[in-house]
RNA sequence: GCCCCCAUCGUCUAGUGGCCUAGGACACCACCCUUUCAAGGUGGCGGCACGGGUUCGAAUCCCGUUGGGGGUGCCA
């Protein structure tokens, strides 16, 4: 058995891939790659019914987009948590036999009632010593030991929890099915996970998992809880309020490299003063110990800036290929007959410095393929407010129509002359023509 | 309520007791370049939450306050 580190990445199948999850995946991936270890993908849901194949495929596709490929030797999985229920239950029963867990017949309501009477929230350990046997409706609870639990966290350091603040949590539901916490630990043990790198929101349940590791007779993994990504209100990014689906960024014309680079600068920074760096450098330099402790605001503006830089840095052919989906899709305003690949090719270098996201390419080049391209009404009204502007425009149409040579210099000289005739300098004269 | 985490420009960060008059990036502003818009160049604005310690010396260590966030399910 190899002792190379094994990093597990465990998203739940929610129908889309969260940008925060993407960053965590990238952390795990960089570490696995750098160490010669393994990236273990586990689809996290104990309920078989919720595992939709297309959602799993969505996760795999999204991972592939950001460079985490299923066919890479570093990649292992996907595993489905729901298919290991038997092992989870067996582990729970073992815990019961060992006296580390006990059955309880209180319903959720009864637990709450007792809590109210006690003046203390949570389960009070009512059935600890009642020696109940398993039975329908009875849950199996973990017997939290006395003392304290110390979590050694790679990004946060030493975190202490007093065990008496942790209630005897449920391992098996009344219907016998395993809870996520248990399932997680059992799977981590059997998949020989050595490093658990996940979002900070999981820190409070880490002592529970750690106790389970010990109770099951194993040494807990190395923990690392990375800060969450937040919105402008400093709240954790959520699907309801915020744009968080990685797939959406992909579809809206963000480059994967830009996205990856940007995500990695949230909570971490490469050495030196340059933030835009190749993945290889990120992979080499990334360390969990250097990850920031505080939440990071996901800034669309900065992402846009990164994207623009990455677009500009693309070799021409790559740029053209990157634009293609947005030039030939069903939403494009021109017909395939109107679109001219060669014409596009010649103007592409000019367009390349003007894009923030790829779909903007359409509005930039549509006048080349359309008889009547959409106009900016505001700009039109403003520009054509003066008589001179209208005159320049009319003259330009006349003269451009009969021009012998249609090139940069001739066009410019002609327009300059027209402008002079109407008392306008080139800067002003060209405006109506451009509009 | 209880538990846990966090705190450097508006934002993302560098900084691990003297290299800090706190560096970079995004955003913003100005100027340059320019036939437009961009791109590019130059410059500017702007920050160590507060109060106590420790130390010859603190953004950096300790304590407290305040503020923010997360967790507290027979969800994952």
Coordinates of C-alpha atoms (C1' of nucleotides) in Angstrom, one line a residue:
Chain A
X1 CA 0.0 0.0 0.0
X2 CA 1.4 3.3 -1.0
X3 CA 1.6 6.2 1.4
X4 CA 1.1 8.8 -1.2
X5 CA -1.5 11.3 0.0
X6 CA -5.1 10.9 -1.0
X7 CA -7.2 14.0 -1.3
X8 CA -10.9 13.5 -1.4
X9 CA -13.2 16.0 -3.1
X10 CA -16.8 15.4 -2.1
X11 CA -19.4 17.6 -3.7
X12 CA -23.1 16.9 -3.2
X13 CA -25.1 16.4 -6.4
X14 CA -27.2 19.6 -6.5
X15 CA -27.6 20.0 -10.2
X16 CA -24.9 22.6 -10.7
X17 CA -21.3 23.1 -9.7
X18 CA -20.6 25.8 -7.2
X19 CA -17.7 28.2 -7.8
X20 CA -16.7 27.7 -4.2
X21 CA -16.6 24.0 -4.8
X22 CA -14.5 24.6 -7.9
X23 CA -11.9 26.4 -5.8
X24 CA -11.8 23.6 -3.3
X25 CA -11.5 21.1 -6.0
X26 CA -8.6 23.1 -7.5
X27 CA -6.9 23.1 -4.1
X28 CA -7.2 19.3 -3.8
X29 CA -6.1 18.9 -7.4
X30 CA -3.0 21.1 -7.1
X31 CA -2.0 19.2 -3.9
X32 CA -2.6 15.8 -5.3
X33 CA -0.7 16.6 -8.5
X34 CA 2.2 18.3 -6.6
X35 CA 2.6 15.4 -4.2
X36 CA 2.1 12.6 -6.7
X37 CA -1.0 11.7 -4.7
X38 CA -4.5 11.0 -5.7
X39 CA -7.6 13.1 -6.2
X40 CA -10.6 11.1 -5.1
X41 CA -14.0 12.2 -6.3
X42 CA -16.9 11.1 -4.2
X43 CA -20.4 12.1 -4.9
X44 CA -21.8 12.8 -1.5
X45 CA -25.3 11.8 -0.8
X46 CA -26.5 9.0 1.4
X47 CA -29.9 9.0 -0.4
X48 CA -29.7 6.9 -3.6
X49 CA -32.9 8.6 -4.9
X50 CA -31.2 11.9 -5.1
X51 CA -28.3 10.8 -7.2
X52 CA -29.1 11.9 -10.7
X53 CA -26.8 10.6 -13.4
X54 CA -26.9 13.8 -15.3
X55 CA -25.9 15.8 -12.3
X56 CA -22.9 13.6 -11.7
X57 CA -22.0 14.1 -15.3
X58 CA -22.4 17.8 -14.9
X59 CA -19.9 17.7 -12.0
X60 CA -17.5 15.7 -14.1
X61 CA -17.8 18.0 -17.1
X62 CA -17.4 21.1 -14.9
X63 CA -14.3 19.6 -13.3
X64 CA -12.9 18.8 -16.8
X65 CA -13.5 22.4 -17.9
X66 CA -11.2 23.7 -15.1
X67 CA -8.6 21.1 -16.0
X68 CA -9.4 18.3 -13.6
X69 CA -9.8 15.4 -16.0
X70 CA -11.3 12.1 -15.3
X71 CA -8.8 10.3 -17.5
X72 CA -5.8 11.8 -15.7
X73 CA -4.0 9.1 -13.6
X74 CA -4.2 11.4 -10.6
X75 CA -8.0 11.2 -10.8
X76 CA -9.9 8.5 -9.0
X77 CA -13.6 7.9 -9.0
X78 CA -16.3 8.9 -9.0
X79 CA -17.5 7.0 -6.0
X80 CA -21.1 7.2 -4.9
X81 CA -21.6 7.5 -1.2
X82 CA -25.1 6.0 -1.4
X83 CA -23.8 2.7 -2.6
X84 CA -21.9 2.0 0.6
X85 CA -24.9 2.0 2.9
X86 CA -24.2 -1.5 4.1
X87 CA -20.7 -0.6 5.2
X88 CA -22.0 2.4 7.0
X89 CA -24.5 0.4 8.9
X90 CA -22.0 -2.3 9.7
X91 CA -19.7 0.3 11.2
X92 CA -22.6 1.7 13.2
X93 CA -23.4 -1.7 14.6
X94 CA -19.8 -2.2 15.5
X95 CA -19.9 1.0 17.4
X96 CA -23.0 -0.2 19.2
X97 CA -21.3 -3.5 20.2
X98 CA -18.3 -1.6 21.4
X99 CA -20.5 0.5 23.6
X100 CA -19.5 3.6 21.7
X101 CA -23.1 4.2 20.6
X102 CA -26.6 3.5 22.0
X103 CA -30.1 3.3 20.8
X104 CA -32.7 5.9 21.8
X105 CA -36.5 5.8 21.3
X106 CA -37.2 9.6 21.7
X107 CA -38.8 11.3 18.8
X108 CA -37.5 14.6 17.5
X109 CA -40.4 16.4 19.3
X110 CA -39.7 14.6 22.6
X111 CA -36.0 15.6 22.4
X112 CA -37.0 19.2 21.8
X113 CA -39.5 19.1 24.7
X114 CA -36.9 17.8 27.1
X115 CA -34.5 20.5 25.9
X116 CA -37.0 23.1 26.6
X117 CA -37.6 21.7 30.1
X118 CA -33.8 21.5 30.7
X119 CA -33.3 25.0 29.5
X120 CA -30.5 23.7 27.4
X121 CA -30.8 23.1 23.6
X122 CA -29.9 19.8 22.1
X123 CA -30.2 16.2 23.1
X124 CA -29.5 15.6 26.8
X125 CA -28.3 12.0 26.7
X126 CA -31.6 10.6 28.0
X127 CA -31.1 7.0 26.7
X128 CA -27.3 6.8 27.4
X129 CA -27.7 4.1 30.1
X130 CA -31.0 2.6 29.2
X131 CA -29.5 -0.3 27.3
X132 CA -32.1 -0.2 24.5
X133 CA -31.9 -2.7 21.8
X134 CA -32.3 -1.7 18.1
X135 CA -35.9 -1.4 16.9
X136 CA -38.1 0.4 14.5
X137 CA -38.1 4.2 15.2
X138 CA -35.1 3.9 17.4
X139 CA -32.1 6.0 16.4
X140 CA -28.5 5.1 17.1
X141 CA -26.6 7.9 18.9
X142 CA -22.9 8.3 19.4
X143 CA -21.8 8.4 23.0
X144 CA -19.7 11.5 23.0
X145 CA -16.8 10.9 25.5
X146 CA -15.8 13.3 28.3
X147 CA -13.0 15.7 27.8
X148 CA -12.1 17.8 24.8
X149 CA -11.4 17.2 21.1
X150 CA -8.5 19.0 19.5
X151 CA -8.6 19.4 15.8
X152 CA -5.2 20.1 14.2
X153 CA -6.1 22.1 11.1
X154 CA -3.5 22.9 8.4
X155 CA -4.9 26.3 7.7
X156 CA -6.3 27.3 11.1
X157 CA -3.9 25.6 13.5
X158 CA -5.1 24.1 16.7
X159 CA -8.9 24.3 17.4
X160 CA -10.3 23.0 20.7
X161 CA -13.8 21.9 21.4
X162 CA -15.1 21.0 24.8
X163 CA -16.9 17.7 24.4
X164 CA -19.8 18.7 26.7
X165 CA -20.8 21.2 24.1
X166 CA -21.3 18.4 21.6
X167 CA -24.5 16.4 21.9
X168 CA -24.8 12.7 21.3
X169 CA -25.4 12.9 17.6
X170 CA -27.4 10.5 15.5
X171 CA -25.6 7.8 13.5
X172 CA -28.5 5.7 12.3
X173 CA -32.0 7.1 11.7
X174 CA -35.1 5.5 13.0
X175 CA -35.5 3.7 9.7
X176 CA -32.0 2.3 10.0
X177 CA -30.4 4.5 7.3
X178 CA -27.0 6.0 8.0
X179 CA -26.4 9.7 8.5
X180 CA -24.0 11.7 6.4
X181 CA -21.5 12.2 9.2
X182 CA -21.0 8.5 9.7
X183 CA -21.1 7.7 6.0
X184 CA -18.4 10.2 5.5
X185 CA -16.0 8.9 8.0
X186 CA -16.6 5.3 7.0
X187 CA -16.0 6.1 3.4
X188 CA -12.9 8.2 4.2
X189 CA -11.5 5.3 6.1
X190 CA -12.2 2.7 3.4
X191 CA -11.0 5.0 0.7
X192 CA -7.8 5.6 2.7
X193 CA -8.3 9.3 2.6
X194 CA -5.3 11.1 4.1
X195 CA -6.3 14.7 3.6
X196 CA -9.7 16.4 4.0
X197 CA -9.6 19.8 2.4
X198 CA -13.0 21.5 2.5
X199 CA -14.9 24.7 3.2
X200 CA -14.8 26.3 6.6
X201 CA -18.5 25.6 7.2
X202 CA -17.5 22.0 8.0
X203 CA -15.2 23.0 10.9
X204 CA -17.8 22.7 13.6
X205 CA -18.7 19.1 12.8
X206 CA -15.0 18.1 12.5
X207 CA -14.7 17.1 16.1
X208 CA -17.6 14.7 15.7
X209 CA -16.0 13.1 12.7
X210 CA -12.7 13.0 14.4
X211 CA -14.2 11.2 17.4
X212 CA -15.8 8.7 14.9
X213 CA -12.4 8.1 13.4
X214 CA -10.9 7.3 16.7
X215 CA -13.9 5.2 17.8
X216 CA -13.6 3.2 14.6
X217 CA -10.0 2.6 15.5
X218 CA -8.2 4.8 13.0
X219 CA -6.0 7.8 12.9
X220 CA -7.9 10.8 11.7
X221 CA -6.8 12.5 8.4
X222 CA -5.1 15.8 8.1
X223 CA -7.7 18.5 8.1
X224 CA -7.8 21.8 6.3
X225 CA -10.7 24.1 6.4
X226 CA -10.5 26.8 3.8
X227 CA -12.5 30.1 4.0
X228 CA -15.8 30.4 2.2
X229 CA -16.5 32.7 -0.7
X230 CA -18.9 35.5 0.0
X231 CA -21.0 38.1 -1.8
X232 CA -21.0 41.9 -1.3
X233 CA -23.1 41.5 1.8
X234 CA -20.3 39.2 3.1
X235 CA -22.7 36.3 3.2
X236 CA -21.7 32.8 2.0
X237 CA -22.3 32.6 -1.8
X238 CA -25.7 30.9 -2.4
X239 CA -27.5 29.8 -5.4
X240 CA -30.6 31.8 -4.6
X241 CA -28.9 35.2 -4.3
X242 CA -25.8 34.9 -6.3
X243 CA -24.4 33.8 -9.6
X244 CA -22.5 30.7 -8.5
X245 CA -22.8 28.1 -11.1
X246 CA -19.5 27.4 -12.7
X247 CA -21.3 26.2 -15.8
X248 CA -22.9 29.6 -16.2
X249 CA -19.5 31.3 -16.4
X250 CA -18.4 28.8 -18.9
X251 CA -21.5 29.4 -21.1
X252 CA -21.2 33.1 -20.8
X253 CA -17.8 33.1 -22.4
X254 CA -15.3 33.1 -19.5
X255 CA -12.1 31.3 -20.3
X256 CA -11.4 28.3 -18.0
X257 CA -7.8 29.5 -17.5
X258 CA -9.0 32.9 -16.4
X259 CA -11.6 31.4 -14.1
X260 CA -9.0 29.0 -12.5
X261 CA -6.4 31.7 -12.1
X262 CA -8.9 34.0 -10.5
X263 CA -10.4 31.4 -8.2
X264 CA -6.9 30.6 -7.0
X265 CA -6.2 34.2 -6.0
X266 CA -9.1 34.1 -3.6
X267 CA -7.6 33.3 -0.3
X268 CA -4.2 32.7 -1.7
X269 CA -1.6 34.4 -3.8
X270 CA 1.3 33.3 -5.9
X271 CA 4.8 34.6 -4.9
X272 CA 5.8 38.0 -6.0
X273 CA 3.7 40.8 -7.4
X274 CA 2.2 39.1 -10.3
X275 CA -1.2 37.4 -10.0
X276 CA -1.8 36.2 -13.5
X277 CA 0.3 33.1 -13.6
X278 CA 0.2 29.8 -15.4
X279 CA -1.4 26.8 -13.6
X280 CA 1.9 25.0 -13.4
X281 CA 3.3 27.7 -11.2
X282 CA 0.2 27.7 -9.0
X283 CA 0.5 24.0 -8.6
X284 CA 4.1 24.2 -7.7
X285 CA 3.7 27.1 -5.2
X286 CA 0.3 26.3 -3.6
X287 CA 0.4 25.4 0.1
X288 CA -2.5 25.0 2.4
X289 CA -0.5 26.7 5.2
X290 CA -0.6 29.9 3.1
X291 CA -4.3 30.0 2.6
X292 CA -6.0 33.0 4.1
X293 CA -8.2 32.6 7.2
X294 CA -10.9 35.0 6.2
X295 CA -13.7 34.8 3.7
X296 CA -13.1 36.3 0.2
X297 CA -15.5 38.4 -1.8
X298 CA -16.1 36.9 -5.3
X299 CA -15.5 40.0 -7.4
X300 CA -17.0 39.8 -10.9
X301 CA -15.1 42.9 -12.0
X302 CA -11.8 41.4 -11.2
X303 CA -12.8 38.1 -12.8
X304 CA -13.8 40.2 -15.9
X305 CA -10.4 41.8 -15.9
X306 CA -8.6 38.5 -15.7
X307 CA -10.8 37.2 -18.5
X308 CA -9.9 40.1 -20.7
X309 CA -6.2 39.6 -20.1
X310 CA -6.5 35.9 -20.9
X311 CA -8.4 36.6 -24.1
X312 CA -5.8 39.1 -25.2
X313 CA -3.1 36.6 -24.5
X314 CA -4.6 34.0 -26.8
X315 CA -2.8 33.2 -30.1
X316 CA -5.0 34.3 -32.9
X317 CA -6.1 30.9 -34.0
X318 CA -7.1 30.0 -30.4
X319 CA -9.0 33.2 -30.1
X320 CA -10.9 32.4 -33.3
X321 CA -11.7 29.0 -32.1
X322 CA -12.8 30.3 -28.7
X323 CA -15.2 32.7 -30.4
X324 CA -16.6 30.1 -32.8
X325 CA -19.4 28.8 -30.5
X326 CA -20.7 32.4 -30.1
X327 CA -20.4 33.1 -33.8
X328 CA -22.3 30.1 -35.0
X329 CA -24.8 29.4 -32.4
X330 CA -28.6 29.6 -32.8
X331 CA -28.8 33.0 -31.2
X332 CA -26.5 34.6 -33.7
X333 CA -28.2 37.5 -35.7
X334 CA -26.9 36.5 -39.1
X335 CA -27.5 33.5 -41.3
X336 CA -24.7 31.0 -42.0
X337 CA -24.6 32.4 -45.6
X338 CA -24.0 35.9 -44.3
X339 CA -21.2 35.0 -42.1
X340 CA -17.8 35.0 -43.8
X341 CA -15.0 33.2 -42.0
X342 CA -12.3 35.0 -43.9
X343 CA -13.7 38.4 -43.1
X344 CA -14.0 37.5 -39.5
X345 CA -10.5 36.3 -39.5
X346 CA -9.1 39.5 -40.7
X347 CA -10.9 41.6 -38.1
X348 CA -10.4 39.2 -35.3
X349 CA -7.1 40.7 -34.1
X350 CA -8.8 44.1 -33.8
X351 CA -11.7 42.7 -31.8
X352 CA -9.5 40.7 -29.5
X353 CA -8.3 43.6 -27.4
X354 CA -11.9 44.8 -26.9
X355 CA -13.5 41.8 -25.2
X356 CA -14.2 41.1 -21.6
X357 CA -16.3 38.0 -22.3
X358 CA -16.5 36.1 -25.6
X359 CA -20.2 36.7 -26.5
X360 CA -19.4 40.4 -26.9
X361 CA -17.7 39.4 -30.2
X362 CA -21.1 39.4 -31.9
X363 CA -21.9 43.1 -31.4
X364 CA -18.3 43.9 -32.4
X365 CA -18.4 42.4 -35.8
X366 CA -22.1 42.2 -36.7
X367 CA -21.9 45.2 -39.1
X368 CA -19.7 43.1 -41.4
X369 CA -22.3 40.5 -42.0
X370 CA -25.6 42.3 -41.6
X371 CA -27.3 44.7 -44.0
X372 CA -28.8 46.6 -41.2
X373 CA -26.9 45.9 -38.0
X374 CA -28.5 47.1 -34.7
X375 CA -27.6 50.6 -33.8
X376 CA -26.9 52.3 -30.5
X377 CA -29.9 54.7 -30.3
X378 CA -28.4 56.8 -27.6
X379 CA -25.2 57.3 -29.5
X380 CA -27.1 58.0 -32.7
X381 CA -29.3 60.7 -31.2
X382 CA -26.3 62.4 -29.6
X383 CA -24.0 62.3 -32.6
X384 CA -26.6 63.4 -35.2
X385 CA -27.8 66.3 -33.1
X386 CA -25.9 68.8 -35.3
X387 CA -26.4 69.8 -38.9
X388 CA -22.7 69.4 -39.6
X389 CA -22.8 65.8 -38.4
X390 CA -25.6 65.0 -40.8
X391 CA -23.8 66.8 -43.7
X392 CA -20.6 64.9 -43.0
X393 CA -22.5 61.7 -42.9
X394 CA -24.3 62.4 -46.2
X395 CA -21.0 63.4 -47.9
X396 CA -19.2 60.4 -46.6
X397 CA -21.8 58.0 -48.0
X398 CA -21.5 59.8 -51.4
X399 CA -17.8 59.8 -51.6
X400 CA -17.1 56.4 -50.0
X401 CA -19.4 54.9 -52.6
X402 CA -17.3 56.2 -55.5
X403 CA -13.9 55.8 -53.9
X404 CA -11.4 54.1 -56.2
X405 CA -9.3 52.7 -53.4
X406 CA -10.9 51.4 -50.2
X407 CA -8.0 51.3 -47.8
X408 CA -7.1 52.9 -44.5
X409 CA -5.2 55.9 -45.8
X410 CA -7.6 56.8 -48.5
X411 CA -10.6 56.5 -46.2
X412 CA -8.9 58.6 -43.6
X413 CA -7.9 61.4 -46.0
X414 CA -11.3 61.5 -47.6
X415 CA -13.0 61.9 -44.3
X416 CA -10.5 64.5 -43.2
X417 CA -11.4 66.5 -46.3
X418 CA -15.1 66.2 -45.7
X419 CA -14.6 67.3 -42.2
X420 CA -12.6 70.3 -43.1
X421 CA -15.3 71.3 -45.6
X422 CA -17.8 71.3 -42.7
X423 CA -15.5 72.9 -40.2
X424 CA -14.9 69.7 -38.2
X425 CA -11.7 68.1 -37.2
X426 CA -11.2 64.4 -37.8
X427 CA -12.0 63.5 -34.2
X428 CA -15.5 65.0 -34.6
X429 CA -16.0 64.2 -38.2
X430 CA -15.5 60.5 -37.8
X431 CA -18.2 60.1 -35.1
X432 CA -21.2 60.1 -37.4
X433 CA -19.6 57.7 -39.8
X434 CA -18.7 55.3 -37.1
X435 CA -22.1 55.4 -35.6
Chain B
rG1 C1' -29.0 31.1 23.4
rC2 C1' -24.6 27.9 22.9
rC3 C1' -20.1 26.5 20.1
rC4 C1' -16.5 27.7 16.4
rC5 C1' -13.9 30.8 13.0
rC6 C1' -12.3 35.6 11.2
rA7 C1' -10.4 41.0 11.2
rU8 C1' -4.2 45.0 6.3
rC9 C1' -6.6 50.2 0.9
rG10 C1' -13.9 49.9 -1.6
rU11 C1' -12.3 44.6 -3.2
rC12 C1' -8.5 40.3 -3.6
rU13 C1' -4.0 40.0 -1.3
rA14 C1' 1.9 40.6 0.3
rG15 C1' 3.6 40.9 5.1
rU16 C1' 5.3 35.3 10.2
rG17 C1' 9.0 41.4 15.7
rG18 C1' 13.3 45.8 13.0
rC19 C1' 14.0 45.4 5.5
rC20 C1' 7.0 49.1 6.4
rU21 C1' 7.3 56.2 5.0
rA22 C1' 2.9 49.0 4.7
rG23 C1' 4.1 46.3 -1.5
rG24 C1' 1.1 44.4 -5.7
rA25 C1' -3.7 43.5 -8.4
rC26 C1' -9.0 44.9 -9.5
rA27 C1' -12.0 49.2 -9.4
rC28 C1' -11.8 54.6 -9.5
rC29 C1' -9.4 59.4 -11.1
rA30 C1' -5.8 62.2 -14.1
rC31 C1' -2.3 62.5 -17.9
rC32 C1' 0.3 60.3 -22.3
rC33 C1' -0.4 57.6 -26.8
rU34 C1' -4.5 57.6 -30.3
rU35 C1' -9.2 59.2 -36.2
rU36 C1' -13.4 56.4 -32.0
rC37 C1' -13.8 52.5 -28.4
rA38 C1' -10.4 49.5 -26.4
rA39 C1' -5.4 47.9 -25.5
rG40 C1' -0.8 50.0 -23.7
rG41 C1' 2.2 53.6 -20.7
rU42 C1' 2.8 57.1 -16.5
rG43 C1' 1.0 59.0 -12.1
rG44 C1' -2.8 59.6 -8.2
rC45 C1' -6.5 58.4 -4.5
rG46 C1' -6.8 54.8 -0.6
rG47 C1' -5.6 50.5 4.5
rC48 C1' -3.1 47.7 9.5
rA49 C1' -11.2 48.0 13.5
rC50 C1' -10.6 49.8 18.7
rG51 C1' -8.4 49.6 23.7
rG52 C1' -4.8 47.6 26.8
rG53 C1' -0.4 44.9 27.5
rU54 C1' 4.7 42.2 26.2
rU55 C1' 9.3 44.3 23.8
rC56 C1' 14.6 48.7 22.9
rG57 C1' 11.1 48.0 18.8
rA58 C1' 4.5 45.4 16.9
rA59 C1' 0.4 45.3 11.0
rU60 C1' 3.1 41.0 13.0
rC61 C1' 2.9 38.1 19.9
rC62 C1' -0.9 38.1 24.3
rC63 C1' -5.6 39.8 26.6
rG64 C1' -10.1 42.4 26.1
rU65 C1' -13.8 45.1 23.2
rU66 C1' -16.4 45.8 18.9
rG67 C1' -17.7 44.2 14.2
rG68 C1' -18.5 40.3 10.6
rG69 C1' -19.2 35.1 9.3
rG70 C1' -20.2 29.9 10.0
rG71 C1' -22.4 25.9 12.7
rU72 C1' -26.0 24.3 15.9
rG73 C1' -31.5 18.4 12.1
rC74 C1' -33.8 11.3 12.4
rC75 C1' -30.3 17.6 5.7
rA76 C1' -25.8 17.1 3.0

